[in-house]
Short mmCIF file of C-alpha atoms in Angstrom, two decimals:
data_model
loop_
_atom_site.label_atom_id
_atom_site.label_comp_id
_atom_site.label_asym_id
_atom_site.label_seq_id
_atom_site.Cartn_x
_atom_site.Cartn_y
_atom_site.Cartn_z
CA ALA A 1 -0.52 -66.05 -36.29
CA GLN A 2 0.53 -62.31 -35.83
CA SER A 3 1.57 -60.17 -38.80
CA VAL A 4 3.14 -56.79 -39.13
CA THR A 5 2.82 -54.22 -41.84
CA GLN A 6 5.14 -51.44 -42.56
CA LEU A 7 3.50 -49.50 -45.23
CA ASP A 8 6.61 -47.42 -46.37
CA SER A 9 9.52 -49.26 -47.66
CA GLN A 10 11.73 -46.21 -48.03
CA VAL A 11 11.51 -42.78 -46.39
CA PRO A 12 13.92 -40.03 -47.39
CA VAL A 13 14.09 -36.90 -45.26
CA PHE A 14 16.38 -33.88 -44.74
CA GLU A 15 18.53 -33.59 -41.63
CA GLU A 16 16.79 -31.94 -38.60
CA ALA A 17 13.32 -32.72 -40.20
CA PRO A 18 10.76 -34.92 -38.03
CA VAL A 19 9.95 -38.39 -39.35
CA GLU A 20 7.36 -40.98 -38.77
CA LEU A 21 7.77 -44.60 -39.71
CA ARG A 22 4.45 -46.36 -39.73
CA CYS A 23 3.79 -49.81 -38.28
CA ASN A 24 0.53 -51.61 -38.01
CA TYR A 25 -0.02 -55.11 -36.58
CA SER A 26 -2.70 -57.78 -36.67
CA SER A 27 -5.02 -57.61 -33.58
CA SER A 28 -4.61 -59.97 -30.73
CA VAL A 29 -5.56 -60.27 -27.15
CA SER A 30 -2.09 -59.52 -25.86
CA VAL A 31 0.41 -57.78 -27.96
CA TYR A 32 4.21 -56.97 -27.40
CA LEU A 33 5.80 -54.74 -29.87
CA PHE A 34 9.33 -53.74 -30.81
CA TRP A 35 11.13 -51.71 -32.96
CA TYR A 36 14.70 -52.71 -34.16
CA VAL A 37 17.34 -50.73 -36.04
CA GLN A 38 19.77 -52.28 -38.52
CA TYR A 39 22.68 -50.27 -39.67
CA PRO A 40 24.56 -51.41 -42.96
CA ASN A 41 26.29 -54.80 -42.60
CA GLN A 42 25.34 -55.19 -39.02
CA GLY A 43 22.83 -57.15 -36.99
CA LEU A 44 19.58 -55.90 -35.37
CA GLN A 45 19.60 -53.68 -32.29
CA LEU A 46 16.66 -53.03 -30.20
CA LEU A 47 15.45 -49.43 -30.31
CA LEU A 48 12.43 -49.73 -28.15
CA LYS A 49 9.60 -51.95 -27.10
CA TYR A 50 6.15 -51.82 -25.70
CA LEU A 51 5.27 -54.60 -23.27
CA SER A 52 2.51 -52.86 -21.02
CA GLY A 53 1.81 -49.75 -19.07
CA SER A 54 2.41 -46.25 -20.68
CA THR A 55 1.48 -46.28 -24.40
CA LEU A 56 4.31 -44.01 -25.16
CA VAL A 57 7.68 -45.57 -25.14
CA GLU A 58 10.95 -43.74 -25.74
CA SER A 59 14.57 -44.75 -26.61
CA ILE A 60 17.80 -43.36 -25.39
CA ASN A 61 18.51 -41.47 -28.93
CA GLY A 62 15.41 -39.57 -29.28
CA PHE A 63 13.06 -41.88 -31.01
CA GLU A 64 9.57 -42.69 -29.48
CA ALA A 65 6.64 -45.00 -30.45
CA GLU A 66 3.11 -44.92 -29.39
CA PHE A 67 1.03 -48.00 -28.94
CA ASN A 68 -2.52 -47.41 -30.26
CA LYS A 69 -4.77 -50.36 -29.62
CA SER A 70 -7.64 -48.93 -31.53
CA GLN A 71 -5.85 -48.47 -34.51
CA THR A 72 -3.38 -51.36 -34.15
CA SER A 73 -0.71 -49.26 -34.80
CA PHE A 74 2.91 -48.68 -33.09
CA HIS A 75 4.35 -45.89 -35.14
CA LEU A 76 7.91 -44.80 -34.72
CA ARG A 77 8.75 -40.95 -34.52
CA LYS A 78 11.67 -38.71 -34.24
CA PRO A 79 11.04 -34.79 -34.06
CA SER A 80 14.57 -34.10 -35.50
CA VAL A 81 16.71 -36.65 -37.27
CA HIS A 82 20.47 -36.78 -37.81
CA ILE A 83 22.57 -38.25 -40.67
CA SER A 84 23.50 -40.97 -38.42
CA ASP A 85 19.99 -42.13 -38.15
CA THR A 86 20.25 -43.48 -41.74
CA ALA A 87 19.34 -47.24 -41.24
CA GLU A 88 16.64 -49.68 -41.82
CA TYR A 89 14.04 -50.02 -39.10
CA PHE A 90 11.91 -52.93 -38.55
CA CYS A 91 8.81 -53.29 -36.42
CA ALA A 92 8.00 -56.56 -34.89
CA VAL A 93 5.33 -58.39 -32.68
CA SER A 94 6.09 -61.19 -30.53
CA GLU A 95 4.24 -64.36 -30.04
CA LEU A 96 4.64 -67.10 -27.60
CA GLU A 97 4.86 -70.52 -29.10
CA GLY A 98 6.11 -73.76 -27.42
CA GLY A 99 7.31 -71.89 -24.31
CA SER A 100 9.61 -69.50 -25.94
CA GLU A 101 9.13 -66.12 -27.78
CA LYS A 102 9.11 -65.74 -31.64
CA LEU A 103 9.43 -62.40 -33.29
CA VAL A 104 7.53 -61.64 -36.52
CA PHE A 105 9.07 -58.87 -38.36
CA GLY A 106 7.59 -56.29 -40.85
CA LYS A 107 9.41 -55.83 -44.05
CA GLY A 108 11.41 -52.89 -42.99
CA THR A 109 11.67 -49.14 -43.72
CA LYS A 110 14.83 -47.73 -45.05
CA LEU A 111 15.24 -44.27 -43.62
CA THR A 112 17.77 -42.08 -45.49
CA VAL A 113 18.55 -38.76 -43.90
CA ASN A 114 19.97 -36.38 -46.30
CA PRO A 115 22.14 -33.14 -45.52
CA ASP B 1 31.36 -57.01 -23.12
CA ALA B 2 28.61 -59.85 -23.27
CA MET B 3 27.63 -60.37 -26.86
CA VAL B 4 26.71 -62.61 -29.83
CA ILE B 5 29.39 -63.51 -32.20
CA GLN B 6 28.99 -64.88 -35.66
CA ASN B 7 31.77 -66.53 -37.82
CA PRO B 8 32.61 -65.89 -40.41
CA ARG B 9 31.16 -62.56 -41.38
CA TYR B 10 31.25 -63.44 -44.95
CA GLN B 11 31.06 -66.98 -46.35
CA VAL B 12 31.21 -67.88 -50.00
CA THR B 13 30.39 -71.41 -51.09
CA GLN B 14 29.67 -73.28 -54.32
CA PHE B 15 26.40 -74.54 -55.34
CA GLY B 16 25.71 -77.86 -53.54
CA LYS B 17 28.76 -77.65 -51.32
CA PRO B 18 27.84 -78.16 -47.72
CA VAL B 19 28.52 -74.97 -45.44
CA THR B 20 28.39 -74.44 -41.66
CA LEU B 21 27.72 -71.24 -40.00
CA SER B 22 28.77 -70.48 -36.45
CA CYS B 23 27.21 -68.57 -33.55
CA SER B 24 28.58 -68.32 -30.06
CA GLN B 25 27.21 -66.03 -27.10
CA THR B 26 28.56 -65.00 -23.72
CA LEU B 27 25.14 -63.84 -22.42
CA ASN B 28 24.29 -67.30 -20.88
CA HIS B 29 20.86 -67.12 -22.62
CA ASN B 30 18.85 -70.23 -22.90
CA VAL B 31 17.20 -69.43 -26.13
CA MET B 32 19.08 -69.14 -29.53
CA TYR B 33 17.59 -68.45 -32.95
CA TRP B 34 18.49 -68.52 -36.47
CA TYR B 35 17.02 -66.04 -39.07
CA GLN B 36 17.53 -65.93 -42.71
CA GLN B 37 17.26 -62.32 -44.13
CA LYS B 38 17.20 -61.84 -47.85
CA SER B 39 17.91 -58.46 -49.60
CA SER B 40 15.39 -55.91 -48.60
CA GLN B 41 13.13 -58.37 -46.79
CA ALA B 42 12.42 -58.95 -43.17
CA PRO B 43 14.24 -61.56 -41.12
CA LYS B 44 12.65 -64.86 -41.32
CA LEU B 45 12.79 -67.37 -38.43
CA LEU B 46 14.36 -70.84 -39.44
CA PHE B 47 14.41 -72.46 -35.96
CA HIS B 48 15.21 -71.92 -32.52
CA TYR B 49 16.57 -73.76 -29.47
CA TYR B 50 14.78 -73.49 -26.03
CA ASP B 51 17.70 -74.89 -24.06
CA LYS B 52 18.25 -78.17 -25.96
CA ASP B 53 14.81 -78.47 -27.15
CA PHE B 54 14.85 -77.89 -31.08
CA ASN B 55 11.82 -75.99 -32.80
CA ASN B 56 11.63 -76.05 -36.48
CA GLU B 57 9.46 -73.66 -38.36
CA ALA B 58 7.00 -75.26 -40.57
CA ASP B 59 8.37 -73.82 -43.67
CA THR B 60 12.10 -74.24 -43.15
CA PRO B 61 13.41 -76.48 -45.88
CA ASP B 62 15.06 -79.80 -44.85
CA ASN B 63 18.12 -78.34 -46.43
CA PHE B 64 18.71 -76.53 -43.25
CA GLN B 65 19.86 -77.99 -40.02
CA SER B 66 21.01 -76.86 -36.67
CA ARG B 67 23.07 -78.23 -33.77
CA ARG B 68 23.51 -76.76 -30.38
CA PRO B 69 26.27 -78.79 -28.62
CA ASN B 70 26.22 -76.44 -25.51
CA THR B 71 24.49 -73.28 -24.04
CA SER B 72 27.17 -71.04 -25.73
CA PHE B 73 27.32 -72.29 -29.27
CA CYS B 74 24.87 -72.92 -32.23
CA PHE B 75 25.63 -74.00 -35.80
CA LEU B 76 23.53 -73.60 -38.86
CA ASP B 77 24.36 -76.35 -41.40
CA ILE B 78 23.12 -75.84 -45.06
CA ARG B 79 23.59 -79.36 -46.67
CA SER B 80 23.37 -78.36 -50.30
CA PRO B 81 23.16 -74.67 -50.85
CA GLY B 82 21.33 -73.47 -53.74
CA LEU B 83 21.50 -70.06 -55.37
CA GLY B 84 18.32 -69.09 -53.51
CA ASP B 85 20.07 -69.62 -50.20
CA ALA B 86 22.25 -66.63 -50.64
CA ALA B 87 21.20 -64.43 -47.87
CA MET B 88 22.26 -62.74 -44.41
CA TYR B 89 21.98 -65.20 -41.64
CA LEU B 90 21.39 -63.79 -38.20
CA CYS B 91 21.83 -65.51 -34.98
CA ALA B 92 19.94 -64.21 -31.93
CA THR B 93 19.63 -65.09 -28.27
CA SER B 94 17.24 -64.38 -25.46
CA ARG B 95 16.76 -65.22 -21.75
CA ASP B 96 13.38 -66.74 -21.63
CA LEU B 97 11.53 -66.39 -18.34
CA ALA B 98 8.80 -68.20 -16.91
CA GLY B 99 5.51 -66.81 -17.21
CA GLY B 100 5.81 -65.59 -20.84
CA TYR B 101 7.83 -62.57 -19.99
CA HIS B 102 8.67 -61.05 -23.30
CA ASN B 103 12.47 -60.49 -23.42
CA GLU B 104 14.67 -58.69 -25.82
CA GLN B 105 16.39 -60.69 -28.45
CA PHE B 106 20.16 -59.94 -28.92
CA PHE B 107 21.38 -60.21 -32.42
CA GLY B 108 24.83 -61.06 -33.75
CA PRO B 109 26.22 -59.04 -36.73
CA GLY B 110 25.28 -61.71 -39.15
CA THR B 111 27.09 -63.92 -41.89
CA ARG B 112 26.49 -62.93 -45.35
CA LEU B 113 26.49 -66.11 -47.45
CA THR B 114 27.13 -65.97 -51.23
CA VAL B 115 26.43 -69.23 -53.47
CA LEU B 116 28.26 -69.56 -56.59
#
């Protein structure tokens, strides 16, 4: 079974500073990786995903993540964060079981952006 | 807008009193999932439906049951809630395609369950 490790449970940063949220996954032949964001009292929203092709994937709000097979990592980065980026971020890996997809989540990283 | 709806958003029940959480979707997705998310923890998959086929996770307690009467609706029944079942319950859907294409899961806003 797949597993995901998010090493940082909390990351405080100042507004306009760069940020990196780390994610490592257990090695597998084929891997499909996702970052989800959860704002307070809301469900999860897909931020970006890696399925195949270019190892650098981007979201519409300035986040990017790079798939690194040799390091089994899929770290999330943003060069300049905003107050509105304050949320919890979950890295997930998918696996096929019984014909449908299951997501295995990391424990999450709480990003707090301070003014 | 197409979406995943969960009712109620907040549910309070008493220890041992059965409770049902509801999820509906307008996306016409064939797969529906129920996750349990405890405070400061990752969402944990309880079970999912692939069309009408029910798939239970091995470690999901028997206390948790689910029903999917049609494509649009899915229910989570907790037969005898304990204090440890207090959590956010998230419903999600996806459109699973042949060939193992990994599709996005769309999440509802969740129902926060309190057990007194």
